[in-house]
CSV table of C-alpha atoms in Angstrom, one decimal:
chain,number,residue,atom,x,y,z
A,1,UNK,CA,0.0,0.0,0.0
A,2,UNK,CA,2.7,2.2,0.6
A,3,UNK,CA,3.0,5.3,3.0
A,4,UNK,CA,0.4,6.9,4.9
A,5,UNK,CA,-0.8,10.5,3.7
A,6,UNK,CA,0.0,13.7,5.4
A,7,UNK,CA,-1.6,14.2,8.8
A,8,UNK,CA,-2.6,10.8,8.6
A,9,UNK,CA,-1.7,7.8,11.6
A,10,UNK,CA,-1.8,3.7,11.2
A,11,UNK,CA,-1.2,1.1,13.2
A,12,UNK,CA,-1.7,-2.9,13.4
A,13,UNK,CA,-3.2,-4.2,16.3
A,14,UNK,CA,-3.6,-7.6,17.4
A,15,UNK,CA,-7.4,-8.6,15.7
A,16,UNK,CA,-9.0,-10.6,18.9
A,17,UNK,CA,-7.6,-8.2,21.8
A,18,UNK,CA,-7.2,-4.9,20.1
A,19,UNK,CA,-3.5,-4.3,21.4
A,20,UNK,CA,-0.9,-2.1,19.3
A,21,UNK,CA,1.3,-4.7,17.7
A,22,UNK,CA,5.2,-4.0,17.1
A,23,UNK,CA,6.4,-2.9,13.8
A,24,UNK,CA,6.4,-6.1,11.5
A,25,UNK,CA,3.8,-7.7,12.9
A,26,UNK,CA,0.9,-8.4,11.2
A,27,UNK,CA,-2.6,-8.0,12.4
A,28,UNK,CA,-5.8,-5.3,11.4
A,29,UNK,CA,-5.0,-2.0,10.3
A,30,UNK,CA,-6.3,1.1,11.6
A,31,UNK,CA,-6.3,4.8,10.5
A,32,UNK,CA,-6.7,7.9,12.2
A,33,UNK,CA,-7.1,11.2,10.2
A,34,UNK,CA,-9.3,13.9,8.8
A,35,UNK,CA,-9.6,12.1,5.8
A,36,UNK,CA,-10.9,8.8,7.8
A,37,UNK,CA,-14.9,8.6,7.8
A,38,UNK,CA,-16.6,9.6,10.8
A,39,UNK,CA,-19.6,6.8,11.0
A,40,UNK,CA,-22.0,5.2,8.4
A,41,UNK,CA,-24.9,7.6,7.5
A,42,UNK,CA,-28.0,6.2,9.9
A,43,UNK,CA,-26.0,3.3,11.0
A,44,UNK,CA,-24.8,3.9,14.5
A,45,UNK,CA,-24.9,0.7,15.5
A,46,UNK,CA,-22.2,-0.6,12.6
A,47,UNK,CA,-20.5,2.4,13.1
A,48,UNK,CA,-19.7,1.2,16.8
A,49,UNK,CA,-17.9,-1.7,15.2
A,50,UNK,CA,-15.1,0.1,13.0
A,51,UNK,CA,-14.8,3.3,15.2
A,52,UNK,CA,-13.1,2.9,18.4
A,53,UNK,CA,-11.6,5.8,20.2
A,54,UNK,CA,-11.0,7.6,17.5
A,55,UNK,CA,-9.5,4.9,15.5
A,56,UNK,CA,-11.2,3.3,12.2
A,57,UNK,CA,-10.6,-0.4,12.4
A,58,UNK,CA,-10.7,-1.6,8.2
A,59,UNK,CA,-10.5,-5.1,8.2
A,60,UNK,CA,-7.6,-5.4,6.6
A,61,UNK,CA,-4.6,-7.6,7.7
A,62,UNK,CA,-1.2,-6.4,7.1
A,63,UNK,CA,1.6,-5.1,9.0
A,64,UNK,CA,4.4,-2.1,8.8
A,65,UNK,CA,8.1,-1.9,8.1
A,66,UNK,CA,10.8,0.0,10.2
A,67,UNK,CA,10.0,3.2,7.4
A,68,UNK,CA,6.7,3.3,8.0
A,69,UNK,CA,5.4,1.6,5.0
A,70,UNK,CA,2.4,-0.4,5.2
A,71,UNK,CA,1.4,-3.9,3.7
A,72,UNK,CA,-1.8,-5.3,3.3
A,73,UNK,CA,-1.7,-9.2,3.2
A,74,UNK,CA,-5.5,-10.5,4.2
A,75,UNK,CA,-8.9,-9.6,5.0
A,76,UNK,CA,-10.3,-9.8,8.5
A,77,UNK,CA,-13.8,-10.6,6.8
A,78,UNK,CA,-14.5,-12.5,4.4
């Protein structure tokens, strides 16, 4: 995928427990930024799901290098 956009964070956390994994690990990516949605139109209930303090949780599987770049390997859901 690359390198995250200006102003923009990621991380990969562990997919059962939600922890911040080490760089290299793989687990689901998560974005925070302005450009990141802020819910589903009418949906609150789904929005609970991928939102989490602040954090939008994609579903994808992948994992970062020492530079920051980010790799998408999997999908949480299928």
């Amino acid at each position: 995928m690359g390198l995250p956009v200006f102003d923009t964070e990621i991380k990969a956390v562990d997919p059962a427990t939600g922890a911040d994994l080490p760089t290299g690990k793989e687990g689901e990516v998560c974005i925070r930024g302005p450009q990141a949605m802020k819910g589903y139109w009418g949906r609150t209930d789904d929005t609970g799901g991928v939102l989490k303090d602040g954090w939008l949780f994609t579903d994808d599987i992948g994992k970062l290098d020492e530079d920051g770049y980010v790799y998408i390997t999997d999908r949480k859901k299928t």
